[in-house]
Amino acid sequence: MYIFGTSYRLKSKAIALLFSFLGIIAATTTRICAQGTIGMDAMQETPQIEWRGAVVAQEGNIYHLEFTCSVPAGWHIYDVKEYNNGPISTSVKLEGEAKAIGALTLTSNVKEEYDSAFGMVIGTCEGTVSMLLKVESNAAAPKQIKAIIEWQACREGACSAPEEQEINFGAPFWRQYSGVLWLFSPLASSRWYQ
């Protein structure tokens, strides 16, 4: 029997093959979710992580941007290394009057171990996490440096959705109003916070 110029037998085989393929995909997805590789239950659960930032003036137009957060117990975030086909690593993008002149570095402990979900050794951070980024300003006294931090929090068998937080570093008070208050003069402090 022919339907629309093609044999009925050929169309039924194609439909059966399509349903078999969809069944394999559904079974694989169910198995991966059950093992916790995707961790759909944790996508609804997001740990409260808030980053704080500080700027430390160096020589000339060079500054260190310091970032710190507290990761809740039982959770971790990934280190700053980039992984091919791996997790979303912690990163910082800059906007405003500064550019990175060094790599983002972790100044806190990194725990490296084999992750069977990704099939590679991955670095994670728990507890208090601190990072440092060396930047150069294109202005003698930068009025605005914006840092956008991206990270992903995970726990055993599950991860939350990737998150971003924006930190705006305004102009240092002592650079704008030099001499008004000694406390904010270059002699008193070269560090200011977001």
Short mmCIF file of C-alpha atoms in Angstrom, two decimals:
data_model
loop_
_atom_site.label_atom_id
_atom_site.label_comp_id
_atom_site.label_asym_id
_atom_site.label_seq_id
_atom_site.Cartn_x
_atom_site.Cartn_y
_atom_site.Cartn_z
CA MET A 1 0.00 0.00 0.00
CA TYR A 2 1.28 3.48 -0.87
CA ILE A 3 0.53 6.67 1.07
CA PHE A 4 1.63 9.97 -0.45
CA GLY A 5 3.97 8.24 -2.87
CA THR A 6 5.87 6.26 -0.18
CA SER A 7 5.16 2.77 0.98
CA TYR A 8 3.18 2.35 4.18
CA ARG A 9 5.73 -0.22 5.40
CA LEU A 10 8.63 2.28 5.04
CA LYS A 11 6.75 5.01 6.93
CA SER A 12 5.80 2.66 9.76
CA LYS A 13 9.45 1.55 10.12
CA ALA A 14 10.57 5.20 10.25
CA ILE A 15 7.97 6.00 12.91
CA ALA A 16 8.98 2.94 14.95
CA LEU A 17 12.64 3.96 14.71
CA LEU A 18 11.80 7.51 15.83
CA PHE A 19 9.88 6.26 18.89
CA SER A 20 12.72 3.88 19.77
CA PHE A 21 15.20 6.77 19.61
CA LEU A 22 12.96 8.96 21.80
CA GLY A 23 12.63 6.09 24.29
CA ILE A 24 16.42 5.77 24.54
CA ILE A 25 16.78 9.51 25.16
CA ALA A 26 14.06 9.46 27.85
CA ALA A 27 15.64 6.45 29.60
CA THR A 28 19.12 8.03 29.53
CA THR A 29 17.84 11.36 30.88
CA THR A 30 15.96 9.60 33.67
CA ARG A 31 19.09 7.61 34.60
CA ILE A 32 21.30 10.72 34.65
CA CYS A 33 18.82 12.64 36.83
CA ALA A 34 18.46 9.68 39.20
CA GLN A 35 22.26 9.55 39.62
CA GLY A 36 22.29 13.23 40.53
CA THR A 37 24.47 14.34 37.63
CA ILE A 38 21.96 16.97 36.58
CA GLY A 39 20.37 17.35 40.02
CA MET A 40 17.03 18.87 39.05
CA ASP A 41 15.88 19.00 42.70
CA ALA A 42 18.70 21.40 43.60
CA MET A 43 17.94 23.75 40.70
CA GLN A 44 15.00 24.92 42.83
CA GLU A 45 17.22 25.20 45.91
CA THR A 46 19.76 28.02 45.78
CA PRO A 47 22.20 28.71 48.63
CA GLN A 48 22.52 32.31 49.77
CA ILE A 49 25.93 33.52 48.54
CA GLU A 50 26.74 37.22 48.52
CA TRP A 51 30.08 38.59 47.39
CA ARG A 52 31.81 41.59 48.97
CA GLY A 53 34.50 43.61 47.27
CA ALA A 54 37.41 45.81 48.27
CA VAL A 55 39.96 47.80 46.29
CA VAL A 56 43.60 48.06 47.35
CA ALA A 57 45.55 50.83 45.63
CA GLN A 58 49.01 49.85 44.38
CA GLU A 59 51.51 52.01 42.48
CA GLY A 60 50.22 54.49 39.91
CA ASN A 61 47.03 53.33 38.20
CA ILE A 62 47.33 49.73 39.43
CA TYR A 63 44.76 48.32 41.86
CA HIS A 64 43.93 44.95 43.40
CA LEU A 65 40.25 44.04 43.46
CA GLU A 66 39.53 41.66 46.32
CA PHE A 67 36.38 39.53 46.37
CA THR A 68 35.11 37.48 49.33
CA CYS A 69 32.03 35.34 49.97
CA SER A 70 30.85 32.70 52.42
CA VAL A 71 29.60 29.42 50.94
CA PRO A 72 27.01 27.69 53.18
CA ALA A 73 27.93 24.36 54.79
CA GLY A 74 27.39 21.39 52.50
CA TRP A 75 27.78 23.51 49.35
CA HIS A 76 30.82 24.45 47.22
CA ILE A 77 31.63 26.64 44.23
CA TYR A 78 34.10 25.81 41.48
CA ASP A 79 37.55 27.34 41.23
CA VAL A 80 38.67 29.87 38.60
CA LYS A 81 40.13 27.38 36.09
CA GLU A 82 38.27 26.93 32.82
CA TYR A 83 37.14 23.37 32.16
CA ASN A 84 36.29 22.02 28.69
CA ASN A 85 32.98 20.16 29.02
CA GLY A 86 33.13 20.71 32.76
CA PRO A 87 31.40 22.82 35.40
CA ILE A 88 30.88 26.57 35.32
CA SER A 89 33.99 28.00 36.93
CA THR A 90 33.98 31.17 39.01
CA SER A 91 34.85 34.19 36.88
CA VAL A 92 34.93 38.00 36.92
CA LYS A 93 34.16 40.35 34.01
CA LEU A 94 35.10 44.03 34.23
CA GLU A 95 33.33 47.12 32.94
CA GLY A 96 34.18 50.76 33.46
CA GLU A 97 37.54 52.44 33.80
CA ALA A 98 39.78 49.40 34.38
CA LYS A 99 41.09 46.33 32.61
CA ALA A 100 42.53 43.13 34.07
CA ILE A 101 46.31 42.88 33.81
CA GLY A 102 46.57 39.57 35.57
CA ALA A 103 44.58 36.39 35.96
CA LEU A 104 41.89 36.01 38.60
CA THR A 105 43.49 34.05 41.44
CA LEU A 106 42.00 32.31 44.47
CA THR A 107 43.66 33.26 47.73
CA SER A 108 41.66 30.70 49.73
CA ASN A 109 42.02 26.92 49.78
CA VAL A 110 41.05 24.87 46.73
CA LYS A 111 40.17 21.20 47.10
CA GLU A 112 40.98 19.26 43.91
CA GLU A 113 39.51 15.81 43.36
CA TYR A 114 38.18 13.59 40.60
CA ASP A 115 34.53 14.30 39.74
CA SER A 116 32.86 11.27 38.14
CA ALA A 117 30.01 13.39 36.74
CA PHE A 118 32.46 15.34 34.57
CA GLY A 119 35.15 12.68 34.27
CA MET A 120 38.00 14.99 35.34
CA VAL A 121 39.82 16.49 38.31
CA ILE A 122 38.02 19.66 39.39
CA GLY A 123 38.84 22.28 42.02
CA THR A 124 36.17 23.36 44.49
CA CYS A 125 36.01 25.93 47.29
CA GLU A 126 34.04 25.73 50.53
CA GLY A 127 33.49 28.06 53.47
CA THR A 128 35.08 31.49 53.07
CA VAL A 129 36.24 32.05 49.49
CA SER A 130 38.63 34.90 48.58
CA MET A 131 39.85 35.99 45.14
CA LEU A 132 42.18 38.69 43.84
CA LEU A 133 42.28 40.43 40.45
CA LYS A 134 45.02 42.88 39.48
CA VAL A 135 43.66 45.73 37.32
CA GLU A 136 44.94 48.86 35.64
CA SER A 137 42.81 51.97 35.44
CA ASN A 138 42.73 54.06 32.30
CA ALA A 139 42.16 57.14 34.50
CA ALA A 140 44.40 58.62 37.20
CA ALA A 141 41.50 58.47 39.68
CA PRO A 142 38.89 55.96 38.44
CA LYS A 143 35.33 56.99 39.17
CA GLN A 144 33.74 53.66 38.36
CA ILE A 145 34.89 50.05 38.17
CA LYS A 146 32.18 47.42 37.78
CA ALA A 147 32.91 43.75 38.38
CA ILE A 148 30.44 41.02 37.45
CA ILE A 149 31.10 37.76 39.28
CA GLU A 150 29.67 34.51 37.89
CA TRP A 151 29.65 31.25 39.83
CA GLN A 152 27.72 28.05 40.35
CA ALA A 153 27.03 26.46 43.73
CA CYS A 154 26.77 22.68 44.06
CA ARG A 155 26.36 20.08 46.75
CA GLU A 156 26.54 16.29 46.70
CA GLY A 157 24.69 15.14 43.58
CA ALA A 158 23.12 18.46 42.58
CA CYS A 159 23.84 22.02 41.47
CA SER A 160 21.93 25.30 41.52
CA ALA A 161 21.59 27.41 38.40
CA PRO A 162 24.59 29.66 37.61
CA GLU A 163 24.40 33.05 39.31
CA GLU A 164 25.84 36.52 38.75
CA GLN A 165 26.42 39.43 41.11
CA GLU A 166 27.48 42.93 40.17
CA ILE A 167 29.85 44.87 42.43
CA ASN A 168 30.36 48.56 41.74
CA PHE A 169 33.52 50.15 43.05
CA GLY A 170 33.05 53.92 43.22
CA ALA A 171 35.87 56.43 43.29
CA PRO A 172 37.94 56.31 46.45
CA PHE A 173 36.83 59.10 48.76
CA TRP A 174 40.40 60.14 49.59
CA ARG A 175 41.27 60.59 45.90
CA GLN A 176 38.26 62.81 45.18
CA TYR A 177 38.40 64.92 48.34
CA SER A 178 42.06 64.81 49.35
CA GLY A 179 42.74 66.63 52.61
CA VAL A 180 39.11 67.01 53.75
CA LEU A 181 39.41 64.22 56.31
CA TRP A 182 42.76 62.77 57.32
CA LEU A 183 41.10 59.38 57.88
CA PHE A 184 40.50 59.12 54.16
CA SER A 185 43.85 60.50 53.04
CA PRO A 186 46.36 58.29 51.17
CA LEU A 187 48.46 58.09 54.35
CA ALA A 188 45.58 56.67 56.41
CA SER A 189 44.19 54.06 54.05
CA SER A 190 44.62 52.77 50.54
CA ARG A 191 41.70 50.31 50.81
CA TRP A 192 38.02 51.04 50.24
CA TYR A 193 35.04 48.76 50.10
CA GLN A 194 32.05 48.34 47.86
#
